[in-house]
Coordinates of C-alpha atoms and ligand atoms in Angstrom, one line a residue:
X1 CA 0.0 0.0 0.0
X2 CA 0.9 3.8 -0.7
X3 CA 2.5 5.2 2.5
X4 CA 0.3 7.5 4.6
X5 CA 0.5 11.2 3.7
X6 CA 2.4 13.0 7.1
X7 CA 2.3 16.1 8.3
X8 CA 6.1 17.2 7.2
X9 CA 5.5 16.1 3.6
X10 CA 2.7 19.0 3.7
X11 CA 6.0 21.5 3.9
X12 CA 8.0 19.1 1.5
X13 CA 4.7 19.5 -1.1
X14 CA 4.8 23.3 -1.2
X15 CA 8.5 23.4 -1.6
X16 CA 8.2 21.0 -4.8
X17 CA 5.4 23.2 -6.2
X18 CA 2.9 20.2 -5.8
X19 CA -0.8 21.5 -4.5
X20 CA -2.4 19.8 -1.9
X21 CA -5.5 18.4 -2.4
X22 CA -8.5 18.2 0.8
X23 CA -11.6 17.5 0.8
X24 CA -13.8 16.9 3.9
X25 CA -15.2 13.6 4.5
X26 CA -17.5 12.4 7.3
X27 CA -17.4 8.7 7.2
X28 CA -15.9 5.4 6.4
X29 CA -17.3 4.9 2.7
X30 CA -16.8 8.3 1.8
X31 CA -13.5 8.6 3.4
X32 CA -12.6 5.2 1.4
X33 CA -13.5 6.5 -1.7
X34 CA -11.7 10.0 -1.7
X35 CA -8.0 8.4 -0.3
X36 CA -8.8 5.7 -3.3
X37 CA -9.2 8.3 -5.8
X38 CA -6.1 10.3 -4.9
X39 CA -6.7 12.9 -2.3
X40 CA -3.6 14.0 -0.2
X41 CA -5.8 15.3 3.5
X42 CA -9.7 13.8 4.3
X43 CA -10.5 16.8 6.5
X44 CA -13.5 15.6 9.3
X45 CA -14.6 19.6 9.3
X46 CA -17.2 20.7 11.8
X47 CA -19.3 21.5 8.5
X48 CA -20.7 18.1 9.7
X49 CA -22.6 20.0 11.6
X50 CA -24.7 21.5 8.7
X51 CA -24.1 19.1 5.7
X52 CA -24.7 15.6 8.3
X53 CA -26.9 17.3 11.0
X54 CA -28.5 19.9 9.5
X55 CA -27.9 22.8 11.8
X56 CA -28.0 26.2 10.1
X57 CA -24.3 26.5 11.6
X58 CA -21.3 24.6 12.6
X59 CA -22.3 26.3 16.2
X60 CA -23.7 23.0 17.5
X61 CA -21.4 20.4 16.9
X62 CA -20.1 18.5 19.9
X63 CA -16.4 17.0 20.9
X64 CA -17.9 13.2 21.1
X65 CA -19.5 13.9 17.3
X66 CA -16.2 15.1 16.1
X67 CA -14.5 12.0 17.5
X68 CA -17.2 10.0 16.2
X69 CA -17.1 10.5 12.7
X70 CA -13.4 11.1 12.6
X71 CA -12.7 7.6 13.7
X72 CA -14.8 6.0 10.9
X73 CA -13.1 8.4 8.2
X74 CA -9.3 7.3 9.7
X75 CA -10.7 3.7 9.0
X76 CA -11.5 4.6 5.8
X77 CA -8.4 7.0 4.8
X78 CA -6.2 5.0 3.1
X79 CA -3.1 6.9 2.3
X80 CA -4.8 10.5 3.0
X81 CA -3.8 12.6 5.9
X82 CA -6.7 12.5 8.4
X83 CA -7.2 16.0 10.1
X84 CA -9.8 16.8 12.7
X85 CA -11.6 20.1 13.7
X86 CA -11.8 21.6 17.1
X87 CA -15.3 22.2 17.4
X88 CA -16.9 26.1 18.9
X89 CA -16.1 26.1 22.1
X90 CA -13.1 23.6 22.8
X91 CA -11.1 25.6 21.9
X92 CA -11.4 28.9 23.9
X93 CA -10.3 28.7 27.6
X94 CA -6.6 27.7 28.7
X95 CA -4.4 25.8 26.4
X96 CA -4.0 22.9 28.7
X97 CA -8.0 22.3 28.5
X98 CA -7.6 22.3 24.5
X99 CA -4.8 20.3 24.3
X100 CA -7.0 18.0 26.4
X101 CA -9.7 18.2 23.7
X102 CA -6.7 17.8 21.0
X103 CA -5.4 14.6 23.1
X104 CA -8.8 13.3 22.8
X105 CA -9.2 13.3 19.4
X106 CA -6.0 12.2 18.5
X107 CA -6.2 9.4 20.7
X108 CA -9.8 8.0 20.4
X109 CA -9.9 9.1 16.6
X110 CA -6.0 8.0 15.1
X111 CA -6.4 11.0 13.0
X112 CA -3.1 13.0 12.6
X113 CA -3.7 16.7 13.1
X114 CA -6.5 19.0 14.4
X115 CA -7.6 22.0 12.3
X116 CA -8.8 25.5 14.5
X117 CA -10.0 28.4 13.6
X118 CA -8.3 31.9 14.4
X119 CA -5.5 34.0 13.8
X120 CA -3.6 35.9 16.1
X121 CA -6.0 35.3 19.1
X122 CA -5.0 31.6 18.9
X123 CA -1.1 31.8 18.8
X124 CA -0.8 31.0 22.5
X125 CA -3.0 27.7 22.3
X126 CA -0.9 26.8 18.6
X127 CA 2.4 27.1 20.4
X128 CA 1.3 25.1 23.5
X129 CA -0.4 22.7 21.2
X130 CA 2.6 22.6 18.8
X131 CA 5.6 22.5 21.6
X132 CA 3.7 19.2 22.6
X133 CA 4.0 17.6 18.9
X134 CA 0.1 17.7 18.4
X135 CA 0.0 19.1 14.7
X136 CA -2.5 22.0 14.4
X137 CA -3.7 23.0 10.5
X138 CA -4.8 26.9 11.3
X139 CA -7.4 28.9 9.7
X140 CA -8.1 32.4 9.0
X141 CA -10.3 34.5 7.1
X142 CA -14.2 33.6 6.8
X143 CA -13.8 31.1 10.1
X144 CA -17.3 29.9 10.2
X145 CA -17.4 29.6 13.7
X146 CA -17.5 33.6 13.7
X147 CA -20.5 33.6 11.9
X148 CA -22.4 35.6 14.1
X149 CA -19.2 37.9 15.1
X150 CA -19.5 38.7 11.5
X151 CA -23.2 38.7 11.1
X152 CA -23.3 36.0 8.4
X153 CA -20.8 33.9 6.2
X154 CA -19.2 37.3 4.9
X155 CA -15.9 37.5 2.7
X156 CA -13.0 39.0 5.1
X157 CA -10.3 40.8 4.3
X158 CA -11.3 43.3 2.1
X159 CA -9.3 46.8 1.4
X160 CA -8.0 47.6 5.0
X161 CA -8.9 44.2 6.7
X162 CA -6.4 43.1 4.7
X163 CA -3.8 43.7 6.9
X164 CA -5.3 41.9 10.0
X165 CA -5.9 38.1 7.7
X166 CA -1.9 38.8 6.9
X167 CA -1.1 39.2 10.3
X168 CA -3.2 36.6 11.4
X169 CA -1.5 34.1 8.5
X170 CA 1.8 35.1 9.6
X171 CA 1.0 34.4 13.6
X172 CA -0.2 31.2 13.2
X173 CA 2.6 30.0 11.1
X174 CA 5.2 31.6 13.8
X175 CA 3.3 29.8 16.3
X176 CA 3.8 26.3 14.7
X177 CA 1.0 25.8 12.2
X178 CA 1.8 22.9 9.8
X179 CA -0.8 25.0 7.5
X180 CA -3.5 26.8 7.2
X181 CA -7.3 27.1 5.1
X182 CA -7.8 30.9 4.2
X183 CA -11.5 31.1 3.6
X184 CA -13.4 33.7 1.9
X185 CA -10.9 36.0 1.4
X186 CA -10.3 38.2 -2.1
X187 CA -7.9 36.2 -4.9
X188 CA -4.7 38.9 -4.3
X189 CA -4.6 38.5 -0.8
X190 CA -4.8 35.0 -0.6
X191 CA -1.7 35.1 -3.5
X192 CA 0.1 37.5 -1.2
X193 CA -0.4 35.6 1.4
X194 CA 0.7 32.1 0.3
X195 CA 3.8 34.3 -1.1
X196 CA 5.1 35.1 2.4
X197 CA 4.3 31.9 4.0
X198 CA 6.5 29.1 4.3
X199 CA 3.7 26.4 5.4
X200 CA 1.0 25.5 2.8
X201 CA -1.9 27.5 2.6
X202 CA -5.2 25.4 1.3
X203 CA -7.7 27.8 -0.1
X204 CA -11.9 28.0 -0.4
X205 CA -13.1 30.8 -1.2
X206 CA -9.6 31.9 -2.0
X207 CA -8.6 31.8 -5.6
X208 CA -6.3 29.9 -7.5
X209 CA -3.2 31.7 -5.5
X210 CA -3.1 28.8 -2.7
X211 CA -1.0 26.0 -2.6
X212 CA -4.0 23.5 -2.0
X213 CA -7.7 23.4 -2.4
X214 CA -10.1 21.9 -0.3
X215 CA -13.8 21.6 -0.7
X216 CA -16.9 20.2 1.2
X217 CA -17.2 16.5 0.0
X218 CA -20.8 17.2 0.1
X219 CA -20.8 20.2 -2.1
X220 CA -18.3 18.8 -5.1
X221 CA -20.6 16.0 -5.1
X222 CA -23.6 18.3 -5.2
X223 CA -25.1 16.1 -2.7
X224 CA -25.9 19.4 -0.5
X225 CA -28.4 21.6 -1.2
X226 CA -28.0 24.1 1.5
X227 CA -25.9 27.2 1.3
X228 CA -24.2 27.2 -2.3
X229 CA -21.4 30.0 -1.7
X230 CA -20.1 30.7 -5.8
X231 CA -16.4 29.2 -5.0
X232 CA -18.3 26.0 -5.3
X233 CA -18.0 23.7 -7.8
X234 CA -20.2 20.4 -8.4
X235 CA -18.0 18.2 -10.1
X236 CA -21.1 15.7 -10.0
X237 CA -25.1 16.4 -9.8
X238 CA -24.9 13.8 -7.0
X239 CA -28.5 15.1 -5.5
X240 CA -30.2 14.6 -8.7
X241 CA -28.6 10.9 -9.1
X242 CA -29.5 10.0 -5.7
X243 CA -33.1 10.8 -6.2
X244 CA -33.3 9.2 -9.4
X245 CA -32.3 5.7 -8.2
X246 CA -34.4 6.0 -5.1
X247 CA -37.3 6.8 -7.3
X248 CA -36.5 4.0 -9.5
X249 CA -36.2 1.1 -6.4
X250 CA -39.8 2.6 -4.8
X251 CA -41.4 2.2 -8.3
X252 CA -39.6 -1.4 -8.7
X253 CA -40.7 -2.0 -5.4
X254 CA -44.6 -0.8 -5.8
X255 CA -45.0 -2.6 -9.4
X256 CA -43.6 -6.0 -8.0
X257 CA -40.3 -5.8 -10.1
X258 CA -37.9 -5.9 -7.5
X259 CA -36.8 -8.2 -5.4
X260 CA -36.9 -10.5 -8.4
X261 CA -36.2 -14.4 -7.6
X262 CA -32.4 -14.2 -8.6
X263 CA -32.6 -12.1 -5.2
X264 CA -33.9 -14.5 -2.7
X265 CA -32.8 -17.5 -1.4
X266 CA -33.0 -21.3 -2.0
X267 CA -34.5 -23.4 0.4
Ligands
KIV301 O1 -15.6 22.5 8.5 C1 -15.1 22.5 7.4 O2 -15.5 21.7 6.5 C2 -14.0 23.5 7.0 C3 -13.6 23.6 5.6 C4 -14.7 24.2 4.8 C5 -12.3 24.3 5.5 O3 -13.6 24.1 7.9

């Protein structure tokens, strides 16, 4: 088998000029199917929390569901780095009482790295994280668990906010970061930023200037018909598919077509 993906190569990728490809998965098939087809990290965002649970944000989502659904996409994984978010609130308070959220996950999950969100503000809880050789993938920008900081799922960094997603890009890979997702932020900035970083920057909502892309499993796959933000891209009308062969097995099923004997068993 392909060796695992680690969290150095991530710096060894950006030097070679290689982009990282991440998408999120949620569980074991899924998870399967995405490391078989080539991806580099299976990301187990806390966008589970509207795409799987169907909250309006990723507000709700608990520590147990993380570790839940992480577990069955590390199963799954293959050769693809397996990160894990910090959900809201796990990660405010001292560091020690994150990294015992961050030892949790890595140790009831197997997953490789947790992902939080914040710039500056988090550079103490990165370091302590860090200095204690749990990888942290940062990230800045349209952080979805400031939704209602921001009153809504707003683009950041716009003419003189600029400044602050730099400075916030920069802290977090002083503080240790092995990379970071810069979300809904304008195409130069995200260029400028990825420029002056040494760690890999994975873009949504970013441009084309990152050194990775990640998207919501979900949403490539059109399978989610919720919020469709214009950075993404169905690569697949999955919802439409879905509904199709479900359609087709209730009519088999009403008209007597299916099962058909070939799918029961002798005596
Ligand atoms: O939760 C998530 O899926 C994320 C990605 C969109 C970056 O944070």
């Amino acid at each position: 088998m392909t060796p695992r993906v680690t969290v150095p190569e991530l710096g060894r990728l950006k030097r070679a000029g290689q982009r990282i490809v991440c998408v999120t998965a949620y569980d074991y098939t899924f998870a399967k199917l995405f490391g078989e087809a080539g991806v580099d990290i299976l990301l187990v965002g806390d966008s589970l929390g509207m795409v799987i649970l169907g909250h309006e944000t990723t507000l709700p989502v608990t520590l147990e569901q993380m570790i839940h659904h992480a577990t069955a996409v590390v199963r799954g994984a293959g050769r693809a780095l397996v990160v894990c978010d910090m959900p809201f609130g796990e990660c405010h308070g001292p560091a020690h009482r994150v990294m015992d959220a961050a030892v949790r996950i890595l140790k009831e999950s197997g997953c490789q790295a947790v992902k939080l969100e914040g710039g500056v503000r988090m550079v103490e809880t990165i370091r302590y994280l860090t200095g204690h050789h749990i990888p942290v993938m940062a990230h800045v920008g349209l952080t979805p668990q400031s939704v209602h900081a921001f009153g809504g799922f707003k683009v950041q960094g716009r003419g003189e906010a600029a400044a602050q997603v730099l400075e916030d890009a920069l802290a977090v890979e002083q503080a240790g970061a092995c990379a970071v997702i810069l979300e809904g932020i304008p195409t130069p900035l995200a260029t400028q930023v990825t420029q002056r970083l040494t760690i890999p920057t994975i873009g949504i909502g970013a441009g084309p200037g990152c050194d990775g892309q990640v998207l919501v499993g979900y949403d490539l796959l059109g399978l989610f018909d919720g919020v469709r933000p214009r950075f993404v891209k169905h690569y697949l009308e999955g919802g439409q598919t879905v509904m199709e062969a479900v359609a087709r097995f209730a009519q088999e099923v009403r008209d007597g077509v299916f099962p058909a004997p070939e799918h029961g068993f002798d005596p």
